[in-house]
Coordinates of C-alpha atoms in Angstrom, one line a residue:
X128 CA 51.6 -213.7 -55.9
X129 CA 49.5 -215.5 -53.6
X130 CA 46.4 -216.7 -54.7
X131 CA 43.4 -215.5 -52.9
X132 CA 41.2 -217.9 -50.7
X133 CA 37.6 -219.2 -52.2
X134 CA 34.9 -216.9 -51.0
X135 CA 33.2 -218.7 -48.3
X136 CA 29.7 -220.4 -49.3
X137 CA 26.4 -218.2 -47.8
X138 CA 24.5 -219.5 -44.7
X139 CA 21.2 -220.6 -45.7
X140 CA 18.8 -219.0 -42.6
X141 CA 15.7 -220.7 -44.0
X142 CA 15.8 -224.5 -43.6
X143 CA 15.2 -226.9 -46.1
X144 CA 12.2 -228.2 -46.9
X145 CA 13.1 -231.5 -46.6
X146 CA 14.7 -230.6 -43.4
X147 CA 11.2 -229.3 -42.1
X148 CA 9.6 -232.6 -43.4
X149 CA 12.1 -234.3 -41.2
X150 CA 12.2 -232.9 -38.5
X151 CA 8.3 -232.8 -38.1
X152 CA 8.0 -236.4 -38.8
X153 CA 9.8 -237.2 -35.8
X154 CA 8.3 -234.9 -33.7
X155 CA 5.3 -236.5 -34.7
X156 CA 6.6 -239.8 -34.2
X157 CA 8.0 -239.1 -30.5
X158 CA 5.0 -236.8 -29.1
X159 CA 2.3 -237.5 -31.8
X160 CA 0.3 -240.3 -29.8
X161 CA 0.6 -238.4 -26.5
X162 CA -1.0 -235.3 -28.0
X163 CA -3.8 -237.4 -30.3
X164 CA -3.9 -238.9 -26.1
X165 CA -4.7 -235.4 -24.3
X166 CA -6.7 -234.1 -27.1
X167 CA -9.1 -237.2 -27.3
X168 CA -9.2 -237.1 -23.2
X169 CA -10.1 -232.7 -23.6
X170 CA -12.6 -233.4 -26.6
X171 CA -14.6 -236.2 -24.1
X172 CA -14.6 -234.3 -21.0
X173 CA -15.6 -231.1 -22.7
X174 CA -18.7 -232.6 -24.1
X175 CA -19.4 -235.0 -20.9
X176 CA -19.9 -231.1 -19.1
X177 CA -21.7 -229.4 -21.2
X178 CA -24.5 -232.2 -21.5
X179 CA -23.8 -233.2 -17.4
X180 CA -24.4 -229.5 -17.0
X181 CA -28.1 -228.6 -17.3
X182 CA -29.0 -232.2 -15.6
X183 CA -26.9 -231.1 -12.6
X184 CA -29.6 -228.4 -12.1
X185 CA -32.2 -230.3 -13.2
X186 CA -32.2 -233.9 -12.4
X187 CA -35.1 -234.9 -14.1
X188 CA -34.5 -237.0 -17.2
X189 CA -32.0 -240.0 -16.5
X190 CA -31.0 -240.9 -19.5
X191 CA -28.5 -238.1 -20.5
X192 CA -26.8 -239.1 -17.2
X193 CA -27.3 -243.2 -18.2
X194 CA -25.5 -242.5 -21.6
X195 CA -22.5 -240.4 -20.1
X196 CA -21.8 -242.7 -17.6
X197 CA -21.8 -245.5 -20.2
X198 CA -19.7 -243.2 -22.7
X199 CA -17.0 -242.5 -19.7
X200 CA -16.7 -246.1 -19.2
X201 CA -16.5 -246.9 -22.2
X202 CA -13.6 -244.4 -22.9
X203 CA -12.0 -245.9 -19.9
X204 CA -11.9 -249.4 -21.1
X205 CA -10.9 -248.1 -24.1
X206 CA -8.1 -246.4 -22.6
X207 CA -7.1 -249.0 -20.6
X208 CA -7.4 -251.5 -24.0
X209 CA -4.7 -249.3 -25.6
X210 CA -2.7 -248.8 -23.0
X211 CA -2.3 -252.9 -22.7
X212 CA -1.6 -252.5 -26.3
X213 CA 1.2 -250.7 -26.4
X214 CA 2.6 -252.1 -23.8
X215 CA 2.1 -255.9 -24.0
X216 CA 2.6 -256.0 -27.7
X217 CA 4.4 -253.1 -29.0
X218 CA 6.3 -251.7 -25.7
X219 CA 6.1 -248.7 -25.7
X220 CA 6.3 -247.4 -22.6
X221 CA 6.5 -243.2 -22.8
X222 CA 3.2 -243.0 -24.5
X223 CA 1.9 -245.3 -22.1
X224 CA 2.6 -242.4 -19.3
X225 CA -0.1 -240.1 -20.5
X226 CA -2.3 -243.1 -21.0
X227 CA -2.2 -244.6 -17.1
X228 CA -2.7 -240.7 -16.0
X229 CA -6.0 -240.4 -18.1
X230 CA -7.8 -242.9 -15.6
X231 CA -8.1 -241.0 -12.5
X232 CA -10.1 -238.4 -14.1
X233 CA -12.4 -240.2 -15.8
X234 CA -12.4 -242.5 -13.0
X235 CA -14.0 -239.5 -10.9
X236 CA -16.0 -238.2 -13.6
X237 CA -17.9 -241.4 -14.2
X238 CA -19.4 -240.7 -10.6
X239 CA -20.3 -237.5 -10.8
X240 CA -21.9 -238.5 -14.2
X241 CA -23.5 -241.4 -11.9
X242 CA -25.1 -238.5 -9.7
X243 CA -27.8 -237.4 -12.1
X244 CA -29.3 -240.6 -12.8
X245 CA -29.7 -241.5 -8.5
X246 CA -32.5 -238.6 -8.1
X247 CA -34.7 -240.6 -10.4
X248 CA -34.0 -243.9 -9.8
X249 CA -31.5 -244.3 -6.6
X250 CA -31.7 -248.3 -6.7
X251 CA -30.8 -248.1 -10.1
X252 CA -28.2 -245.8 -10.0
X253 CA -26.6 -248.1 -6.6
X254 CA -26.7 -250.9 -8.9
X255 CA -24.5 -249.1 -11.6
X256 CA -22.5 -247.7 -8.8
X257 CA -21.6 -251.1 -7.6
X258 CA -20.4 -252.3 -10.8
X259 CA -18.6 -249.0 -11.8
X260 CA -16.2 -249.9 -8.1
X261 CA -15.7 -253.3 -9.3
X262 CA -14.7 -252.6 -12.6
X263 CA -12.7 -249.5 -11.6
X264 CA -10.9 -252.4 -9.1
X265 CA -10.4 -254.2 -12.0
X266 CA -8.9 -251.9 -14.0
X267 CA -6.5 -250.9 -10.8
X268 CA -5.2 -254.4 -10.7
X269 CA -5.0 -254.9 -14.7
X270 CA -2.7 -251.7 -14.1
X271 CA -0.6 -253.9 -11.3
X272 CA -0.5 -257.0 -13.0
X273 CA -0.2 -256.4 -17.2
X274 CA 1.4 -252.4 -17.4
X275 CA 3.8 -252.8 -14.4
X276 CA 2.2 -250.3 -11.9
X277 CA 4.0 -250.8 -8.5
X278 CA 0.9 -251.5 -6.4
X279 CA 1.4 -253.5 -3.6
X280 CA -1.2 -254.7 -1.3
X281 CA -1.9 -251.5 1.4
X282 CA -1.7 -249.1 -1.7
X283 CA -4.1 -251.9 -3.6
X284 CA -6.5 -252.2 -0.9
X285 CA -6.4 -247.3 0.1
X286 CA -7.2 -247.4 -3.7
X287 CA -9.7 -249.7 -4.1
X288 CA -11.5 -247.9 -1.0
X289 CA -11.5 -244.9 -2.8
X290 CA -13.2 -246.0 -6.0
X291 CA -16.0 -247.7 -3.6
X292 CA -16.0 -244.0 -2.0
X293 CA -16.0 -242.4 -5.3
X294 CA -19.6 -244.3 -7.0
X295 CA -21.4 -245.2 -4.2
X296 CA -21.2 -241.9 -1.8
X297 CA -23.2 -239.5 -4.1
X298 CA -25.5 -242.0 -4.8
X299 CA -26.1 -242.8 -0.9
X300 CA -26.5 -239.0 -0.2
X301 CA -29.2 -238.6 -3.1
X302 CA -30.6 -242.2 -1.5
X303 CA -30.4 -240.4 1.7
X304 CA -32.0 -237.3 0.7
X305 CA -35.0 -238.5 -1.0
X306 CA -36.2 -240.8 1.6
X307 CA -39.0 -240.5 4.2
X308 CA -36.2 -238.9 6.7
X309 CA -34.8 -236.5 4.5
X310 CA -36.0 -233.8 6.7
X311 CA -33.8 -234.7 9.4
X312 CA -30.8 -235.5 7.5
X313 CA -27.7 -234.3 8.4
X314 CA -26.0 -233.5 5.5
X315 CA -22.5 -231.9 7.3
X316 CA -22.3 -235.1 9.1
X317 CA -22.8 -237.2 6.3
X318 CA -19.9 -235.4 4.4
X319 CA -17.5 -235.1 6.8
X320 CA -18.1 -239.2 7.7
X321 CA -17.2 -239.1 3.6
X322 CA -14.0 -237.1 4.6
X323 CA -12.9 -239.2 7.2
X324 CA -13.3 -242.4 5.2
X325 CA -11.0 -240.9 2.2
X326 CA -8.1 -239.3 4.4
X327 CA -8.1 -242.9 6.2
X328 CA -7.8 -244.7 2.2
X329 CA -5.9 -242.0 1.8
X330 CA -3.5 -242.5 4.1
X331 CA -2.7 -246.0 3.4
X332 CA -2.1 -244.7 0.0
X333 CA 0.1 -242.5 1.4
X334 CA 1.9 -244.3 3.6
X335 CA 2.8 -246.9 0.3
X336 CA 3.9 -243.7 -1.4
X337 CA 6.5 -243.3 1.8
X338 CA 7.5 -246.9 2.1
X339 CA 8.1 -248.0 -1.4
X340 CA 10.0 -244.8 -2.1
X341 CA 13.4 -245.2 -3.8
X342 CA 16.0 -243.1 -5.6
X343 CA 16.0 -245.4 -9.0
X344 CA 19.6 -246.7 -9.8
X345 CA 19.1 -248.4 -13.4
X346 CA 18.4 -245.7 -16.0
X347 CA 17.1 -248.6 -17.8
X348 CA 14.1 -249.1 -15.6
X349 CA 11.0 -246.8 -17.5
X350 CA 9.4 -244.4 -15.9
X351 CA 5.7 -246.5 -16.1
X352 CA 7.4 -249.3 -13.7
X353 CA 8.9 -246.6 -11.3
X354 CA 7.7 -246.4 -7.4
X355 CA 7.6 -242.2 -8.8
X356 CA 4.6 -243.6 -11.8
X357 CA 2.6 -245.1 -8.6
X358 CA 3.0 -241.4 -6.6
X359 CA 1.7 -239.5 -10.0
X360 CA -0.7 -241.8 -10.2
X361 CA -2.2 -241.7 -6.6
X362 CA -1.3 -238.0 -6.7
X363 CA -3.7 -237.3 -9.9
X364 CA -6.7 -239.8 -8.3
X365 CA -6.6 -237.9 -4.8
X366 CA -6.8 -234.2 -6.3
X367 CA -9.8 -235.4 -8.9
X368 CA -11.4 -237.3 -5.5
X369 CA -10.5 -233.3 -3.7
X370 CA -12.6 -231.9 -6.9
X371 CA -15.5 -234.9 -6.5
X372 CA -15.4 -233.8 -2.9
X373 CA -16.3 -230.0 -3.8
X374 CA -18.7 -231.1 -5.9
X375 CA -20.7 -233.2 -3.4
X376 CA -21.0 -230.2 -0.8
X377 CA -22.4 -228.2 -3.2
X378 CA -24.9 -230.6 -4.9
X379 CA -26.3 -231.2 -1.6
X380 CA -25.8 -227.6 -0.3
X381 CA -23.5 -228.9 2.7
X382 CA -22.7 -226.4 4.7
X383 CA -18.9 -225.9 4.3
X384 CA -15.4 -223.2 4.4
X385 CA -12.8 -223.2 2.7
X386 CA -11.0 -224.6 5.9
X387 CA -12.6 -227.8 5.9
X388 CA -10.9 -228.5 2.9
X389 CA -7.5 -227.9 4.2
X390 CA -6.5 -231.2 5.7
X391 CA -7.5 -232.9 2.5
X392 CA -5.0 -230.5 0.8
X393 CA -2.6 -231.3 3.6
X394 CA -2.9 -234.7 2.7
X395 CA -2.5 -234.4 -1.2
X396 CA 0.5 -232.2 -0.3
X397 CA 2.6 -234.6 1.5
X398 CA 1.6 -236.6 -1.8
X399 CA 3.0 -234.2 -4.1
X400 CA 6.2 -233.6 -1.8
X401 CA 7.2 -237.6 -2.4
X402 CA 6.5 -237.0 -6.1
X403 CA 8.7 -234.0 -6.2
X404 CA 11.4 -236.0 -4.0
X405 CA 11.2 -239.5 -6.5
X406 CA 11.1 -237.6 -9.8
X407 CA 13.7 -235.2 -9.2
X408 CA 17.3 -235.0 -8.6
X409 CA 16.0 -232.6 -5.3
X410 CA 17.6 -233.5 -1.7
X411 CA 14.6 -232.4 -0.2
X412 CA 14.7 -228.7 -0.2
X413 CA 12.5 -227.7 -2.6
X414 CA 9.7 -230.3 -1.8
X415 CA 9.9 -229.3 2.0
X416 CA 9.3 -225.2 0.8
X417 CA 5.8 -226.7 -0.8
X418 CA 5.1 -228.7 2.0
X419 CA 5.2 -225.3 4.3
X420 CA 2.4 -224.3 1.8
X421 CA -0.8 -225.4 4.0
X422 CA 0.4 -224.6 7.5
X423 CA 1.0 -221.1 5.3
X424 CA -2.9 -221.3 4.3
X425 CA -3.6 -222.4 8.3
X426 CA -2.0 -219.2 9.7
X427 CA -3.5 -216.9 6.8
X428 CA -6.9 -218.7 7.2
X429 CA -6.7 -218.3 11.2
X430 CA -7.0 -214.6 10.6
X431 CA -9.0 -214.5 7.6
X432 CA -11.7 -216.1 9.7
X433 CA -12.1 -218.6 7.2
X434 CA -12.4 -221.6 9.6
X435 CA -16.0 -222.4 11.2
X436 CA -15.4 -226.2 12.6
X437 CA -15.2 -225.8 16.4
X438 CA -12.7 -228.0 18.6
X439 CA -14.5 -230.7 19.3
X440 CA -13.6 -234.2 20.0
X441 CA -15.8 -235.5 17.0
X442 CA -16.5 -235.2 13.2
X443 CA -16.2 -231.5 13.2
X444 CA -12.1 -232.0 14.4
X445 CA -11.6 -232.2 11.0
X446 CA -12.1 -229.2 10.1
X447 CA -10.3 -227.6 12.8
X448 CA -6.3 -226.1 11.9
X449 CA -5.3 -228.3 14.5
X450 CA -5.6 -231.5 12.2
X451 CA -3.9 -230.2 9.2
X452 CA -0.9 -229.0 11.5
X453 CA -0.7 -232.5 13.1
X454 CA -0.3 -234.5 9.8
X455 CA 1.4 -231.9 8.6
X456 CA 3.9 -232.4 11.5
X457 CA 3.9 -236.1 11.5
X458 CA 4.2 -236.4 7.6
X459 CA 7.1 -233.3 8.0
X460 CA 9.0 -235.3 10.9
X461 CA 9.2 -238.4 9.0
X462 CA 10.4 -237.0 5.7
X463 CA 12.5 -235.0 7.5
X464 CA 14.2 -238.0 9.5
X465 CA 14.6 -239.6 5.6
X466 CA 16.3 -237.1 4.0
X467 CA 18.2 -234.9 6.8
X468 CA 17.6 -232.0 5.2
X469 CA 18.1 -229.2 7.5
X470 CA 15.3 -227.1 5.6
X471 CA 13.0 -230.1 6.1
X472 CA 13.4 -229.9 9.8
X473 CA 13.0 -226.6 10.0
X474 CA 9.6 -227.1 8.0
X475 CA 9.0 -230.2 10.3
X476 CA 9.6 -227.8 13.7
X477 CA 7.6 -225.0 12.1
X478 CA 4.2 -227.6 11.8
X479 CA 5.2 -228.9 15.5
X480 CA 4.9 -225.1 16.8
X481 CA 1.9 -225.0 14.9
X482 CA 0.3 -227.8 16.8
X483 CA 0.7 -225.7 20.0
X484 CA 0.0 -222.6 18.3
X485 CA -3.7 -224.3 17.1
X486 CA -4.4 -226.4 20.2
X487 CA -7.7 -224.4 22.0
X488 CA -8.2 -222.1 19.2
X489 CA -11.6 -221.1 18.9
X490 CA -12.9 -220.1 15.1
X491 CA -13.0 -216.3 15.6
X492 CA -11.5 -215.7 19.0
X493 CA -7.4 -215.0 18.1
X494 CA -7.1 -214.7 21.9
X495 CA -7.6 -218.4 22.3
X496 CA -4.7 -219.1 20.3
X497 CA -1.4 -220.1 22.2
X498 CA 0.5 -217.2 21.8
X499 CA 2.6 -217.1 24.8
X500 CA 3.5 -221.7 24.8
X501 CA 4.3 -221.4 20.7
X502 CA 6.5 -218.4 21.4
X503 CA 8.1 -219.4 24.5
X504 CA 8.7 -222.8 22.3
X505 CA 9.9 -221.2 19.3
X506 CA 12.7 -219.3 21.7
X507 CA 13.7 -222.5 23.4
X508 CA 14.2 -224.3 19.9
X509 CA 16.1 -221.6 18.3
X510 CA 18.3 -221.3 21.2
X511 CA 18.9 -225.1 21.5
X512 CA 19.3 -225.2 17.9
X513 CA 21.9 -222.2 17.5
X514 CA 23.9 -224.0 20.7
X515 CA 23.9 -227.8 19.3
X516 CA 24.5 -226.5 15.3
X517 CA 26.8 -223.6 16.5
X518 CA 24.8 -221.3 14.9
X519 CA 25.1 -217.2 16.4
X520 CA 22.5 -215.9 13.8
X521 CA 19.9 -218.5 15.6
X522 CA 20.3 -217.1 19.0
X523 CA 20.3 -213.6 18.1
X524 CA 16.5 -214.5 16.8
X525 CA 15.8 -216.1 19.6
X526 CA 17.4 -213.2 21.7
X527 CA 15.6 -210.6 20.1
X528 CA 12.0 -212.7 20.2
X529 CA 12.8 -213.2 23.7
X530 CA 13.4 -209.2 24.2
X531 CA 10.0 -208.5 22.6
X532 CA 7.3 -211.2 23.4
X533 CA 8.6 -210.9 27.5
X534 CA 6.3 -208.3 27.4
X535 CA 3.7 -210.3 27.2
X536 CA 4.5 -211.8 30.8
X537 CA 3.1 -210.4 34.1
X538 CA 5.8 -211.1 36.3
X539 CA 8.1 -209.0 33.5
X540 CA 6.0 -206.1 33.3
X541 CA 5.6 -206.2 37.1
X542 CA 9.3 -206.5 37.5
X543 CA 10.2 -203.2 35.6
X544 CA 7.0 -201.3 36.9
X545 CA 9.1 -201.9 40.2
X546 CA 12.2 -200.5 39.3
X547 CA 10.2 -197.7 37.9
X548 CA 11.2 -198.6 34.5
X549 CA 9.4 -198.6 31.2
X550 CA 9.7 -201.8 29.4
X551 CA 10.6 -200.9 26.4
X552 CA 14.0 -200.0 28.5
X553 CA 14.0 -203.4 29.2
X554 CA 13.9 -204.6 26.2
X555 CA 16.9 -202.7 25.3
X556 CA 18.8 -204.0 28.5
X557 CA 17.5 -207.6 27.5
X558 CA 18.9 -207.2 23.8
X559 CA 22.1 -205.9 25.0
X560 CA 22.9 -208.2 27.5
X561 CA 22.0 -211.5 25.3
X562 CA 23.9 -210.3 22.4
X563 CA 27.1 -209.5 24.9
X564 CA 26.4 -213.3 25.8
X565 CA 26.3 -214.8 22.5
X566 CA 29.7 -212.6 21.6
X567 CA 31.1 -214.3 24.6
X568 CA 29.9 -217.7 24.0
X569 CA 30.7 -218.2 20.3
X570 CA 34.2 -217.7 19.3
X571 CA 33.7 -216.4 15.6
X572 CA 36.1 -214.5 14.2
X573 CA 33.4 -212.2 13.1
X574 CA 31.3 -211.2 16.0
X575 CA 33.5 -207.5 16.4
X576 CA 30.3 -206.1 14.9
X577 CA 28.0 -207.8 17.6
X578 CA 29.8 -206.9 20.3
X579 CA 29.7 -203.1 19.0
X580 CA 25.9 -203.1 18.5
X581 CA 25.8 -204.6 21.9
X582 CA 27.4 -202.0 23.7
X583 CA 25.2 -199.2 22.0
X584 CA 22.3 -200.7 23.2
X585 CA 23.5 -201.1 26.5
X586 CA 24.2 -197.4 26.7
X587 CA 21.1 -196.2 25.2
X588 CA 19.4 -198.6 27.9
X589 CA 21.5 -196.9 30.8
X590 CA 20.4 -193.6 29.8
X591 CA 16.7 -194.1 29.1
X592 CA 17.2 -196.0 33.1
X593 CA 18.8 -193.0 34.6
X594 CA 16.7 -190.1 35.9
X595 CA 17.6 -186.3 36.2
X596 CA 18.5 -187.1 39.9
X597 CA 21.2 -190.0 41.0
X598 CA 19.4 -193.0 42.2
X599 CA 20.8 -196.1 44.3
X600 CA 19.9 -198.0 41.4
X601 CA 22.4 -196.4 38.7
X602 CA 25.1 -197.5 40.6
X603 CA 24.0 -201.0 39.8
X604 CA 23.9 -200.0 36.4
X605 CA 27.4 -198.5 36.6
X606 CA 28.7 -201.6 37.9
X607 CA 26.9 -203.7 35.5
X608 CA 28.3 -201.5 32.8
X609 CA 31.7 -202.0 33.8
X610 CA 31.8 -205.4 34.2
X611 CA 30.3 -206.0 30.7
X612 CA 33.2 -203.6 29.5
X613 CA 35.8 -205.8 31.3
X614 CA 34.9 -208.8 29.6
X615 CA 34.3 -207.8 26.5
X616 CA 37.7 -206.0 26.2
X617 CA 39.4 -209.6 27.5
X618 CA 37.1 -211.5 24.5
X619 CA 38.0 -208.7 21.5
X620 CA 41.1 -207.0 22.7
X621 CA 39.2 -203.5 21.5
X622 CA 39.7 -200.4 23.6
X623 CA 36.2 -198.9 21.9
X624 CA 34.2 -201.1 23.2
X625 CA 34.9 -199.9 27.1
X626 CA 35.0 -196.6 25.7
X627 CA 31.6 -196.6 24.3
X628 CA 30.7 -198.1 27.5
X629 CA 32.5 -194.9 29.7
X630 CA 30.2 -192.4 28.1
X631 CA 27.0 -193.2 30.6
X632 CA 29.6 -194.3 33.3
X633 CA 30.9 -190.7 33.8
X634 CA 28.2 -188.8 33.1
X635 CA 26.4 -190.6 36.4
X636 CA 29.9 -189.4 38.1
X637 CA 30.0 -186.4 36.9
X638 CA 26.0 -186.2 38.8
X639 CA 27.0 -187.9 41.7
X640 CA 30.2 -185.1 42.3
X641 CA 27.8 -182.5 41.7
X642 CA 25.5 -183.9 43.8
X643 CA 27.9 -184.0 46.9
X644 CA 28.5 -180.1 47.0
X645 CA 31.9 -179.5 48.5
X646 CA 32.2 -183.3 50.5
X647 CA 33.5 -184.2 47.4
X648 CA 36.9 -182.0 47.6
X649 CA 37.0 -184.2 50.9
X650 CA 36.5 -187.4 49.1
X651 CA 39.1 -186.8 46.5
X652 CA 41.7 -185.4 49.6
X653 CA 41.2 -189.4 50.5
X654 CA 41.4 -190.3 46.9
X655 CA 44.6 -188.4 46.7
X656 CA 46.1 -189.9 49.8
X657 CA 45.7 -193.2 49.4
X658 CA 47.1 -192.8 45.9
X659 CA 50.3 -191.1 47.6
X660 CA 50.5 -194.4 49.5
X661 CA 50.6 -196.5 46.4
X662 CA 53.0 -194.9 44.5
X663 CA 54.9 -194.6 47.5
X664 CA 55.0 -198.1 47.9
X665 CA 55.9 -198.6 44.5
X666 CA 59.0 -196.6 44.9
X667 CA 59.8 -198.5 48.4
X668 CA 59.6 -201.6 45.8
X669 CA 62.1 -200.3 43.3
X670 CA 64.2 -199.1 45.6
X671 CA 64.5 -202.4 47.5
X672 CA 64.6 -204.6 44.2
X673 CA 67.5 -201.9 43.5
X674 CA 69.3 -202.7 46.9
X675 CA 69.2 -206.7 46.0
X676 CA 70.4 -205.9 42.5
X677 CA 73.7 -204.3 44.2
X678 CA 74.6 -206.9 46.3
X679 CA 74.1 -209.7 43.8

C-alpha cells in the first residue's frame, strides 16, 4: 500500500513582518533622500508664494521680498552644498539627479522674488540682481567643474546669459517704469527685446544640446555625467525662464496672446525632442510626433484668431506663425538629417509647408494665407516622394488633392466652363485618369482594386459629361474611354475592367444610331460589306496556305 504524499504546507498571503520591515528599509534607503529632496524643494516654494503673493499686488514693504530672496538663495547654496556632498565625498550619484534639477526653479524664483523689492528701491534691488547672476554663474560652473555637468563653453556662455536675463530684466522694467519717462514707455517693446535676447541664449543652449548629443555606449557612465543630464537640465531652466516670462507681461500689464508665446515653446520643444532622443532607446519617431505639437498649435491658433503680432520686419516678427514654423523647420530638417527617420522628415516637410503656408498671413485675414503655393507644394512633394520611395498610397493623396484644390485655379474652372462642364465632373475625370496612371506606373501586385475604382469613376464622369443629345465632344470621350480600356486590360489581363468601361461606350452608340434615322441601315450595309471583304480574304488565305501545304 502506498503511502500517501505529505499534505503540502499553506501559502502565507500576508507577508511577514520582518519581510515588511525589509523591504521598507530599502525602499527607504534607494528613494528616501530623493523624496526628503522634492518634499523640502515643495515645502519652500509653497511658503515663498504665499508670502511673494500679496507683495506682488502690493509692492509696498520690501522686506518680505529682501528675506525671500535671501531664503531662496540660501536654499540654493544649500542645495548646491549637498549636492557636492554626495558626490565629492560619498558618490552618490542617483540622488544627486533630483538635486542638480532643483536649481533651475529656484534659480527663476529668486528673480521673481527680486521683483518686489525693485518698486521701492530699484538701485537696491539692481545691486542684488547683479550678485544673484554672478552667483547663479557660479554655481553653473561649480556644476561643470565638481558634479560632472557636461557644459562646454557655448552652452556655459547661452546659460550664463540667461541667468543675467533672469535678475536683471524685471528689475530694469520696474527701473524703467518708475522713472521720469514712464509715461512713454513702451512696455511690448521692452518685452519682446527680452524675448529676443533669451531665444538667442537660448539657442546657443540649444545648439550644445544638438552638438554634444550622443547615444551613451558604457552603462557604467551615470546618468549625472551624461550629454542627456545637461538637456534635462537646460530643458527644466528654459520652461521655468517660459513661466518667468509670463509672469513679467502680466506684472507690467504687457500687452500680449497666447501666440507670442509660441516660438518660445517652439524653442523649448526642439529641447525636449533631444531629451526624449538621448534618454530613450527611441529612433526618432516618437520625439518627431511631439515636435509636430507647435506647428499643430500654429495652424489651430491661425483660425482661433489667437495671433495679434503683424508681419513686420521688426520686433513684432516674433510673434508672428511665421517664426515658430521656420525654427521649427530648421531644428526638424537637421534632426531629421541625424536620425533618418522617415517620420522625422515627414515632420521636417510638414514645418517647411508651413513656412509657405504662413508667409503674408495677416492676423485675422485667412485669405492672406498661401493656400494655393502650400497646396500646390504639398502635391509636388507627395508625388516626388511616392515616385523616388515607390510609394502608390503617396500619389493617390497627391492625386486626389490635386482633383480637389484645382478648383481653386481660374484657368481650370475656365477650362470646364468651356466645355460646358461642371467641375465637380472634372474632378471625377481628374481622379480617374491619375489613378489609371499610378496603376500603370507601379507594378504592384496589388493595384487590381485601383484599377477597378478607376474605371468606375471614369464612367460615372462620362455620364455626368454626356448630355441628352450626342455631342462632337462624346466621341472624344468614347475614344478616351477605349484607349484607357486597352491599356488597362494589357497591364491586368482582366476582361471586367473594359467591360465596365463598355457600359457608357454603347449607350453613346446606341444615341448616335438613333440619332441617324434610317442612314444608319446604310451605314451598317457598308459595315457589312467591308466585313464580307475580310472574311473573304481570310478564306483566300487559308485556301492558299492549303495549296502550299499540298505541294510541299
Amino acid at each position: 500500500m502506498t503511502q500517501a504524499p505529505p499534505p503540502s504546507p499553506e501559502r502565507n498571503l500576508i507577508p511577514e513582518p520582518d519581510r515588511l520591515d525589509s523591504g521598507l528599509k530599502d525602499f527607504l534607503r534607494l528613494s528616501g533622500g530623493n523624496i526628503l529632496y522634492c518634499l523640502s524643494a515643495l515645502s519652500v516654494l509653497y511658503g515663498i508664494a504665499e508670502i511673494l503673493g500679496p507683495q506682488l499686488l502690493k509692492s509696498t514693504d520690501s522686506t518680505s521680498g529682501f528675506l525671500c530672496v535671501g531664503a531662496l538663495n540660501a536654499y540654493e547654496l544649500s542645495v548646491l552644498g549637498i549636492l557636492i556632498f554626495i558626490v565629492v565625498v560619498h558618490r552618490v550619484m542617483d540622488d544627486a539627479v533630483t538635486l542638480v534639477l532643483l536649481i533651475p526653479p529656484f534659480l527663476v524664483g529668486s528673480a521673481v522674488a527680486l521683483v518686489t523689492i525693485a518698486y521701492n528701491n530699484p538701485e537696491l534691488a539692481l545691486s542684488i540682481g547683479a550678485v544673484c547672476a554672478a552667483v547663479g554663474i557660479g554655481k553653473i560652473e561649480a556644476l561643470r567643474r565638481w558634479i560632472g555637468l557636461r557644459v562646454n563653453w557655448i552652452a556655459f556662455i547661452g546659460l550664463g546669459l540667461v541667468v543675467v536675463w533672469n535678475f536683471l530684466t524685471g528689475v530694469l522694467l520696474v527701473k524703467a517704469s518708475v522713472s521720469d519717462n514712464a509715461p512713454d514707455l513702451d512696455t511690448r517693446g521692452w518685452w519682446l527685446a527680452c524675448l529676443l535676447f533669451l531665444l538667442l541664449s537660448g539657442l546657443l543652449v540649444l545648439s550644445q544640446m544638438i552638438l554634444a548629443a550622443d547615444k551613451e555606449t558604457d552603462p557604467r557612465t551615470p546618468f549625472l555625467r551624461r550629454a542627456s543630464m545637461f538637456q534635462c537640465f537646460s530643458l527644466l531652466l528654459f520652461s521655468a525662464l517660459g513661466i518667468h516670462l509670463y509672469a513679467l507681461s502680466y506684472i507690467f500689464h504687457v500687452p500680449t496672446s497666447p501666440g507670442d508665446f509660441l516660438l518660445f515653446a517652439t524653442l523649448c520643444t526642439l529641447m525636449l525632442v533631444e531629451v526624449i532622443f538621448q534618454s530613450t532607446e527611441d529612433n526618432g519617431d516618437a520625439a518627431a510626433i511631439i515636435a509636430a505639437f507647435p506647428l499643430s498649435l500654429a495652424v489651430v491658433g491661425v483660425f482661433s484668431g489667437v495671433f495679434s503680432a503683424p508681419r513686420a520686419l521688426n520686433l513684432e516678427i516674433l510673434g508672428h506663425p511665421l517664426s515658430s514654423a521656420i525654427l521649427g523647420s530648421v531644428g526638424m530638417v537637421w534632426f531629421a538629417l541625424r536620425t533618418r527617420s522617415q517620420v522625422s522628415g515627414w515632420v521636417a516637410g510638414a514645418y517647411l509647408l508651413g513656412v509657405i503656408f504662413f508667409m503674408g498671413y495677416s492676423p485675422g485675414n485667412l485669405s492672406s494665407l498661401n493656400w494655393i503655393s502650400s497646396g500646390t507644394t504639398l502635391v509636388i512633394a507627395l508625388f516626388v516622394g511616392g515616385l523616388v520611395f515607390k510609394k502608390s498610397s503617396l500619389c493617390l493623396v497627391a492625386v486626389g488633392l490635386a482633383a480637389v484644390g484645382s478648383t481653386e485655379f481660374p484657368a481650370y474652372r475656365d477650362f470646364w466652363a468651356q466645355l460646358d462642364v461642371g467641375a465637380g465632373t472634372g474632378i471625377l475625370w481628374i481622379l480617374g485618369l491619375g489613378f489609371v496612371s499610378i496603376a500603370l506606373w507601379f507594378r504592384e501586385d496589388d493595384l487590381l482594386p485601383l484599377g477597378v475604382i478607376s474605371v468606375v469613376i471614369l464612367v460615372f464622369a462620362a455620364f455626368t459629361t454626356f448630355e441628352p443629345v450626342l455631342q462632337p465632344r462624346d466621341w472624344v470621350s468614347i475614344a478616351l474611354l477605349i484607349g484607357v480600356g486597352l491599356v488597362l486590360y494589357m497591364r491586368f489581363h482582366h476582361l471586367a475592367l473594359p467591360v465596365i468601361l463598355l457600359i457608357p461606350i454603347l449607350e453613346r452608340l446606341w444615341k448616335a444610331v438613333d440619332s441617324l434615322g434610317n442612314w444608319w441601315f446604310v451605314i451598317l450595309g457598308f459595315g457589312l460589306l467591308v466585313s464580307g471583304g475580310w472574311f473573304s480574304s481570310i478564306k483566300g488565305r487559308q485556301a492558299k496556305a492549303e495549296e502550299l501545304q499540298d505541294e510541299g
